[in-house]
Amino acid sequence: MLEDTIDEYYFLNEVTDEELRNGLYKGIMEALGDPYSEYYTPEELTELMEQTQGTYYGIGAYISQDTATSLPKISGTIAGAPAEEVDLRANDLLYEIDGVSTYGMTLTEVVSLIKGPEGTDVVLTIVREGEADYLQITVTRRKVESVTVEYEMLDDGMAYIQITEFDDVSVSQFANALAAMESAGMKGLILDLRANPGGSLKAVVEMCRMLLPKGLVVYTEDKNGKRSEYTCDGKRELQVPLVVLVDMNSASASEIMAGAIKDYGVGTLVGTTTFGKGIVQQIIPFRDGSAVKVTISAYYTPKGKNIHGIGIEPDVVCEFDGKAYYGSDDRPDNQLEKAKEVLGELMGG
């Protein structure tokens, strides 16, 4: 009856049967009231898989949901990518994309609007704290290689490793980073999980196994109380002092890693309280190439804490000084400096 009514009366534009079906499927998932459960068309699923693998055409920004406004926001940018080059910043709210309002969109829909052919432009209308009016920023899309792990040796034997996302490629990148830092004489490690929106449960568990002692990494429980445990044999436990940087945009898989490190007492968390996403999603594919992503369980830290809607509090609170960072070409990072101070004390220096 709805289809017949649309065919007979709807005036504005032609709508195909496929568009109506996709709208119906998306609406069913939206009715769950869960921003993390959604329907993917075959084309959207292909894009999602490409992103997880680590190569795509876009602007090189990480997108998450802002709980206060329900708008998507920039949670971080990839070094050297177009988003960084035009000075997009963490916590910039995406109000419009090419003039289309993002309110009520799923993150998948937002990402699909931002991505596009190499060399084309996308215009982002953003809301930035401290700015009196909207900002319009034009970004040119290009091929983005998702380097999810970056590292360098700082002074006094301090190693620095930043993980920007937990993708399939992150496991080997993290292993290589640890090996490189150990070869360079690492005496202490700063692990930066700020602005990391999460990613693959499998990837974060594998990476935790390169850091933690023997025991639980994380466990999940589904609607029927079925428990699944992910453990570590402790054979690759980190042997140097550890400081972990976290912030309000450290979410999901980032919180699994930070939570396990905190529970075992093998590292000190510095920064601000994390996002608070303590639930797990699974992609369930269908024969026509489409799929749904559904929240299937809650996860718990080794000590049995579920941090959903709560987050993880740092051991050392340090608010990020964005005014100083963005107001200087030197980009002074007060949280990183605090992490160095704390690590220095742990190293006995």
CSV table of C-alpha atoms in Angstrom, one decimal:
chain,number,residue,atom,x,y,z
A,1,MET,CA,0.0,0.0,0.0
A,2,LEU,CA,2.8,2.4,0.8
A,3,GLU,CA,4.5,1.7,-2.6
A,4,ASP,CA,1.2,2.2,-4.4
A,5,THR,CA,0.6,5.4,-2.6
A,6,ILE,CA,4.0,6.7,-3.4
A,7,ASP,CA,3.6,5.7,-7.1
A,8,GLU,CA,0.2,7.5,-7.3
A,9,TYR,CA,0.8,10.6,-5.4
A,10,TYR,CA,4.5,11.4,-4.7
A,11,PHE,CA,5.5,14.5,-6.7
A,12,LEU,CA,9.0,15.7,-6.1
A,13,ASN,CA,11.2,13.0,-7.7
A,14,GLU,CA,11.4,9.5,-9.1
A,15,VAL,CA,12.2,6.9,-6.5
A,16,THR,CA,13.3,3.4,-7.5
A,17,ASP,CA,12.2,0.2,-5.9
A,18,GLU,CA,15.7,-0.4,-4.8
A,19,GLU,CA,15.9,2.9,-3.0
A,20,LEU,CA,12.7,2.2,-1.2
A,21,ARG,CA,13.9,-1.2,-0.1
A,22,ASN,CA,17.2,0.2,1.1
A,23,GLY,CA,15.3,2.9,3.0
A,24,LEU,CA,13.1,0.3,4.6
A,25,TYR,CA,16.1,-1.9,5.7
A,26,LYS,CA,18.0,1.1,7.1
A,27,GLY,CA,14.8,2.2,8.9
A,28,ILE,CA,14.5,-1.1,10.6
A,29,MET,CA,18.0,-0.9,11.9
A,30,GLU,CA,17.5,2.7,13.0
A,31,ALA,CA,14.4,1.6,15.0
A,32,LEU,CA,16.8,-0.2,17.3
A,33,GLY,CA,17.9,3.1,18.7
A,34,ASP,CA,21.5,2.0,18.5
A,35,PRO,CA,23.9,4.3,16.6
A,36,TYR,CA,26.3,1.3,16.1
A,37,SER,CA,23.8,-1.0,14.4
A,38,GLU,CA,23.1,-0.3,10.8
A,39,TYR,CA,22.4,-1.8,7.3
A,40,TYR,CA,24.9,-1.7,4.5
A,41,THR,CA,24.1,-1.9,0.8
A,42,PRO,CA,26.6,-4.1,-1.2
A,43,GLU,CA,28.4,-0.9,-2.3
A,44,GLU,CA,28.6,0.4,1.3
A,45,LEU,CA,29.9,-2.9,2.6
A,46,THR,CA,32.7,-2.9,-0.1
A,47,GLU,CA,33.7,0.6,1.0
A,48,LEU,CA,33.7,-0.5,4.7
A,49,MET,CA,35.9,-3.5,3.9
A,50,GLU,CA,38.4,-1.3,2.0
A,51,GLN,CA,38.7,1.1,4.9
A,52,THR,CA,39.3,-1.8,7.3
A,53,GLN,CA,42.0,-3.1,5.0
A,54,GLY,CA,43.8,0.3,5.1
A,55,THR,CA,43.6,1.9,1.7
A,56,TYR,CA,40.9,4.2,0.3
A,57,TYR,CA,40.3,7.5,-1.5
A,58,GLY,CA,39.2,10.3,0.8
A,59,ILE,CA,40.6,13.0,3.1
A,60,GLY,CA,42.4,11.0,5.8
A,61,ALA,CA,40.2,11.8,8.8
A,62,TYR,CA,38.8,9.7,11.6
A,63,ILE,CA,35.1,10.2,12.1
A,64,SER,CA,33.1,9.5,15.3
A,65,GLN,CA,29.7,10.5,16.8
A,66,ASP,CA,29.5,13.4,19.1
A,67,THR,CA,27.1,12.4,21.9
A,68,ALA,CA,26.1,15.9,22.9
A,69,THR,CA,24.9,17.1,19.5
A,70,SER,CA,24.4,13.7,17.6
A,71,LEU,CA,26.5,15.2,14.8
A,72,PRO,CA,29.5,13.4,13.4
A,73,LYS,CA,32.9,14.9,14.3
A,74,ILE,CA,36.5,14.7,13.4
A,75,SER,CA,38.3,12.6,16.1
A,76,GLY,CA,41.7,12.7,14.5
A,77,THR,CA,43.6,13.0,11.2
A,78,ILE,CA,46.2,10.9,9.4
A,79,ALA,CA,49.7,12.6,9.2
A,80,GLY,CA,50.3,14.0,5.8
A,81,ALA,CA,46.8,13.4,4.6
A,82,PRO,CA,44.5,16.1,3.0
A,83,ALA,CA,42.6,16.6,6.3
A,84,GLU,CA,45.7,17.6,8.1
A,85,GLU,CA,46.9,19.8,5.3
A,86,VAL,CA,43.8,22.0,5.5
A,87,ASP,CA,44.0,22.1,9.4
A,88,LEU,CA,40.9,20.0,10.2
A,89,ARG,CA,41.1,19.4,14.0
A,90,ALA,CA,39.9,16.9,16.5
A,91,ASN,CA,36.4,17.7,17.8
A,92,ASP,CA,35.4,19.7,14.7
A,93,LEU,CA,31.7,19.0,14.2
A,94,LEU,CA,30.6,18.1,10.7
A,95,TYR,CA,27.5,20.1,10.1
A,96,GLU,CA,27.2,19.8,6.3
A,97,ILE,CA,29.0,17.9,3.6
A,98,ASP,CA,28.7,19.5,0.2
A,99,GLY,CA,25.7,21.4,1.5
A,100,VAL,CA,23.9,18.3,2.8
A,101,SER,CA,23.0,18.3,6.5
A,102,THR,CA,24.6,15.4,8.4
A,103,TYR,CA,22.1,15.5,11.3
A,104,GLY,CA,20.6,12.0,11.7
A,105,MET,CA,23.1,10.3,9.4
A,106,THR,CA,24.9,7.1,10.3
A,107,LEU,CA,28.7,7.2,10.3
A,108,THR,CA,28.6,5.0,7.2
A,109,GLU,CA,26.5,7.5,5.4
A,110,VAL,CA,28.8,10.4,6.5
A,111,VAL,CA,32.0,8.5,5.4
A,112,SER,CA,30.4,7.6,2.0
A,113,LEU,CA,29.8,11.4,1.3
A,114,ILE,CA,33.3,12.3,2.3
A,115,LYS,CA,34.9,9.6,0.1
A,116,GLY,CA,35.0,10.0,-3.6
A,117,PRO,CA,37.1,9.8,-6.8
A,118,GLU,CA,40.8,10.9,-6.5
A,119,GLY,CA,41.3,14.6,-7.3
A,120,THR,CA,37.7,15.7,-6.6
A,121,ASP,CA,36.8,18.2,-3.9
A,122,VAL,CA,34.5,17.9,-0.9
A,123,VAL,CA,33.2,21.0,1.0
A,124,LEU,CA,32.9,20.5,4.8
A,125,THR,CA,30.8,22.9,6.8
A,126,ILE,CA,32.1,22.6,10.4
A,127,VAL,CA,31.4,23.9,13.9
A,128,ARG,CA,34.6,24.6,15.8
A,129,GLU,CA,34.7,25.6,19.5
A,130,GLY,CA,35.8,29.2,19.8
A,131,GLU,CA,34.7,30.2,16.4
A,132,ALA,CA,31.7,32.6,16.1
A,133,ASP,CA,30.4,31.2,12.8
A,134,TYR,CA,30.5,28.1,10.7
A,135,LEU,CA,33.7,27.3,8.8
A,136,GLN,CA,33.6,26.1,5.2
A,137,ILE,CA,36.7,24.0,4.3
A,138,THR,CA,37.4,22.5,0.9
A,139,VAL,CA,39.4,19.3,0.9
A,140,THR,CA,40.7,17.6,-2.2
A,141,ARG,CA,40.4,13.8,-2.1
A,142,ARG,CA,43.3,11.5,-2.8
A,143,LYS,CA,44.5,8.0,-2.1
A,144,VAL,CA,45.0,7.6,1.6
A,145,GLU,CA,47.3,4.9,3.0
A,146,SER,CA,46.1,4.1,6.6
A,147,VAL,CA,49.4,4.2,8.5
A,148,THR,CA,47.8,3.4,11.8
A,149,VAL,CA,51.0,3.1,13.9
A,150,GLU,CA,53.7,5.8,14.0
A,151,TYR,CA,56.8,5.8,16.2
A,152,GLU,CA,59.9,7.7,17.1
A,153,MET,CA,62.6,7.6,19.8
A,154,LEU,CA,62.5,10.6,22.1
A,155,ASP,CA,65.2,11.7,24.5
A,156,ASP,CA,66.6,9.7,27.4
A,157,GLY,CA,65.6,6.3,26.0
A,158,MET,CA,61.9,7.2,25.8
A,159,ALA,CA,60.1,5.6,22.9
A,160,TYR,CA,56.9,7.0,21.5
A,161,ILE,CA,54.3,4.9,19.6
A,162,GLN,CA,51.0,6.3,18.4
A,163,ILE,CA,48.1,4.0,17.4
A,164,THR,CA,45.4,5.9,15.4
A,165,GLU,CA,43.1,3.0,14.7
A,166,PHE,CA,42.9,-0.8,15.2
A,167,ASP,CA,42.7,-2.1,11.7
A,168,ASP,CA,43.9,-5.4,10.2
A,169,VAL,CA,47.2,-3.7,9.2
A,170,SER,CA,47.8,-2.4,12.7
A,171,VAL,CA,49.0,-5.7,14.2
A,172,SER,CA,52.1,-6.0,12.0
A,173,GLN,CA,52.7,-2.2,12.1
A,174,PHE,CA,52.7,-2.3,15.9
A,175,ALA,CA,55.0,-5.3,16.1
A,176,ASN,CA,57.4,-3.6,13.7
A,177,ALA,CA,57.2,-0.4,15.9
A,178,LEU,CA,58.0,-2.3,19.1
A,179,ALA,CA,60.9,-4.1,17.4
A,180,ALA,CA,62.3,-0.9,16.0
A,181,MET,CA,62.1,0.9,19.4
A,182,GLU,CA,63.7,-2.0,21.2
A,183,SER,CA,66.6,-2.1,18.7
A,184,ALA,CA,67.0,1.7,19.3
A,185,GLY,CA,67.5,1.1,23.1
A,186,MET,CA,64.0,1.7,24.5
A,187,LYS,CA,64.1,2.2,28.3
A,188,GLY,CA,60.5,3.4,28.6
A,189,LEU,CA,57.4,3.6,26.3
A,190,ILE,CA,54.7,6.3,25.8
A,191,LEU,CA,51.7,4.7,24.0
A,192,ASP,CA,49.5,7.3,22.5
A,193,LEU,CA,45.8,6.3,22.1
A,194,ARG,CA,44.4,9.8,21.9
A,195,ALA,CA,41.7,10.3,19.2
A,196,ASN,CA,41.7,6.6,18.4
A,197,PRO,CA,38.1,5.6,17.7
A,198,GLY,CA,38.7,1.9,18.0
A,199,GLY,CA,38.4,-0.8,15.3
A,200,SER,CA,38.9,-4.6,15.2
A,201,LEU,CA,38.5,-6.6,18.4
A,202,LYS,CA,40.8,-9.2,16.9
A,203,ALA,CA,43.5,-6.6,16.2
A,204,VAL,CA,43.5,-5.0,19.6
A,205,VAL,CA,43.7,-8.4,21.3
A,206,GLU,CA,46.7,-9.4,19.2
A,207,MET,CA,48.4,-6.1,20.0
A,208,CYS,CA,47.6,-6.4,23.8
A,209,ARG,CA,49.4,-9.8,23.7
A,210,MET,CA,52.6,-7.9,22.9
A,211,LEU,CA,52.3,-5.9,26.1
A,212,LEU,CA,50.4,-7.7,28.8
A,213,PRO,CA,51.3,-10.4,31.4
A,214,LYS,CA,49.6,-13.8,31.3
A,215,GLY,CA,45.8,-13.7,31.8
A,216,LEU,CA,42.6,-12.2,30.5
A,217,VAL,CA,42.8,-9.4,27.9
A,218,VAL,CA,39.1,-8.8,27.7
A,219,TYR,CA,35.9,-10.9,27.8
A,220,THR,CA,32.5,-10.4,26.3
A,221,GLU,CA,29.0,-11.5,27.3
A,222,ASP,CA,26.0,-11.7,24.9
A,223,LYS,CA,22.2,-11.4,25.5
A,224,ASN,CA,22.1,-15.0,26.7
A,225,GLY,CA,24.9,-14.6,29.1
A,226,LYS,CA,27.4,-16.6,26.9
A,227,ARG,CA,30.9,-15.5,27.8
A,228,SER,CA,33.8,-15.4,25.4
A,229,GLU,CA,37.3,-14.9,26.8
A,230,TYR,CA,40.4,-13.5,25.0
A,231,THR,CA,43.6,-14.3,26.8
A,232,CYS,CA,47.3,-13.6,26.7
A,233,ASP,CA,50.1,-16.1,27.4
A,234,GLY,CA,52.4,-13.4,28.8
A,235,LYS,CA,55.4,-14.5,26.7
A,236,ARG,CA,55.8,-11.0,25.1
A,237,GLU,CA,55.1,-8.9,28.2
A,238,LEU,CA,56.6,-5.4,27.9
A,239,GLN,CA,59.7,-5.2,30.1
A,240,VAL,CA,60.0,-1.4,30.4
A,241,PRO,CA,57.9,1.3,32.2
A,242,LEU,CA,54.8,2.3,30.2
A,243,VAL,CA,52.6,5.5,30.1
A,244,VAL,CA,49.4,5.5,28.0
A,245,LEU,CA,47.9,8.8,26.7
A,246,VAL,CA,44.1,8.8,26.5
A,247,ASP,CA,41.4,11.4,25.9
A,248,MET,CA,37.7,11.8,25.3
A,249,ASN,CA,38.0,10.4,21.7
A,250,SER,CA,39.8,7.2,22.8
A,251,ALA,CA,37.0,4.7,22.3
A,252,SER,CA,36.1,1.0,21.9
A,253,ALA,CA,39.2,-1.0,21.1
A,254,SER,CA,41.3,1.8,22.6
A,255,GLU,CA,39.5,1.4,25.8
A,256,ILE,CA,40.0,-2.4,25.7
A,257,MET,CA,43.8,-1.8,25.6
A,258,ALA,CA,43.8,1.0,28.1
A,259,GLY,CA,41.5,-0.9,30.5
A,260,ALA,CA,43.6,-4.0,30.5
A,261,ILE,CA,46.8,-2.0,31.0
A,262,LYS,CA,45.2,-0.2,33.9
A,263,ASP,CA,43.7,-3.4,35.5
A,264,TYR,CA,47.0,-5.1,35.5
A,265,GLY,CA,48.8,-2.1,36.8
A,266,VAL,CA,51.5,-2.4,34.1
A,267,GLY,CA,51.1,1.2,32.9
A,268,THR,CA,50.0,4.7,34.0
A,269,LEU,CA,47.2,6.4,32.1
A,270,VAL,CA,47.6,10.1,31.4
A,271,GLY,CA,45.1,12.5,29.9
A,272,THR,CA,41.3,12.7,30.3
A,273,THR,CA,38.5,10.2,30.7
A,274,THR,CA,37.9,8.1,27.6
A,275,PHE,CA,34.7,8.0,25.4
A,276,GLY,CA,32.9,5.0,27.1
A,277,LYS,CA,32.0,2.5,24.4
A,278,GLY,CA,31.8,-0.9,26.1
A,279,ILE,CA,29.9,-2.8,23.4
A,280,VAL,CA,30.9,-5.0,20.5
A,281,GLN,CA,29.5,-5.1,17.0
A,282,GLN,CA,29.6,-7.9,14.4
A,283,ILE,CA,29.0,-7.6,10.6
A,284,ILE,CA,26.6,-10.2,9.4
A,285,PRO,CA,26.6,-10.6,5.5
A,286,PHE,CA,23.7,-11.6,3.3
A,287,ARG,CA,23.7,-13.6,0.0
A,288,ASP,CA,22.9,-10.5,-2.1
A,289,GLY,CA,26.2,-8.8,-0.9
A,290,SER,CA,24.5,-6.5,1.6
A,291,ALA,CA,25.0,-6.8,5.4
A,292,VAL,CA,24.0,-5.6,8.8
A,293,LYS,CA,26.2,-4.5,11.6
A,294,VAL,CA,24.6,-5.4,15.0
A,295,THR,CA,25.6,-4.9,18.6
A,296,ILE,CA,26.0,-8.5,19.8
A,297,SER,CA,27.6,-8.2,23.3
A,298,ALA,CA,29.2,-6.1,26.0
A,299,TYR,CA,32.9,-6.3,26.8
A,300,TYR,CA,34.5,-6.3,30.2
A,301,THR,CA,38.0,-5.5,31.4
A,302,PRO,CA,40.1,-8.2,33.1
A,303,LYS,CA,38.7,-7.1,36.5
A,304,GLY,CA,35.1,-7.3,35.2
A,305,LYS,CA,34.4,-3.6,34.6
A,306,ASN,CA,32.0,-2.5,31.8
A,307,ILE,CA,32.9,1.0,30.9
A,308,HIS,CA,29.9,1.7,28.5
A,309,GLY,CA,28.7,5.3,29.0
A,310,ILE,CA,31.3,5.8,31.7
A,311,GLY,CA,34.8,5.6,30.2
A,312,ILE,CA,38.1,5.0,31.8
A,313,GLU,CA,39.5,7.6,34.1
A,314,PRO,CA,43.2,8.4,33.8
A,315,ASP,CA,45.6,7.9,36.7
A,316,VAL,CA,47.0,11.4,36.0
A,317,VAL,CA,44.5,14.0,34.8
A,318,CYS,CA,45.9,16.4,32.2
A,319,GLU,CA,43.5,18.5,30.0
A,320,PHE,CA,44.8,19.2,26.5
A,321,ASP,CA,45.7,22.8,25.9
A,322,GLY,CA,44.3,23.3,22.4
A,323,LYS,CA,44.7,27.0,22.4
A,324,ALA,CA,48.5,26.6,22.8
A,325,TYR,CA,48.7,23.7,20.4
A,326,TYR,CA,46.8,25.4,17.5
A,327,GLY,CA,48.1,28.9,18.3
A,328,SER,CA,51.7,28.1,17.6
A,329,ASP,CA,53.6,26.6,14.6
A,330,ASP,CA,55.6,24.5,17.1
A,331,ARG,CA,52.5,22.7,18.2
A,332,PRO,CA,53.3,22.3,21.9
A,333,ASP,CA,51.6,19.2,23.3
A,334,ASN,CA,51.2,19.6,27.0
A,335,GLN,CA,49.7,16.1,27.5
A,336,LEU,CA,52.8,14.5,25.8
A,337,GLU,CA,55.1,16.6,28.0
A,338,LYS,CA,53.2,15.4,31.1
A,339,ALA,CA,53.5,11.8,29.8
A,340,LYS,CA,57.3,12.3,29.5
A,341,GLU,CA,57.4,13.7,33.0
A,342,VAL,CA,55.5,10.7,34.4
A,343,LEU,CA,57.6,8.2,32.4
A,344,GLY,CA,60.8,9.8,33.6
A,345,GLU,CA,59.7,9.3,37.2
A,346,LEU,CA,58.8,5.6,36.5
A,347,MET,CA,62.2,5.2,34.9
A,348,GLY,CA,63.9,6.6,38.0
A,349,GLY,CA,65.2,9.6,36.3
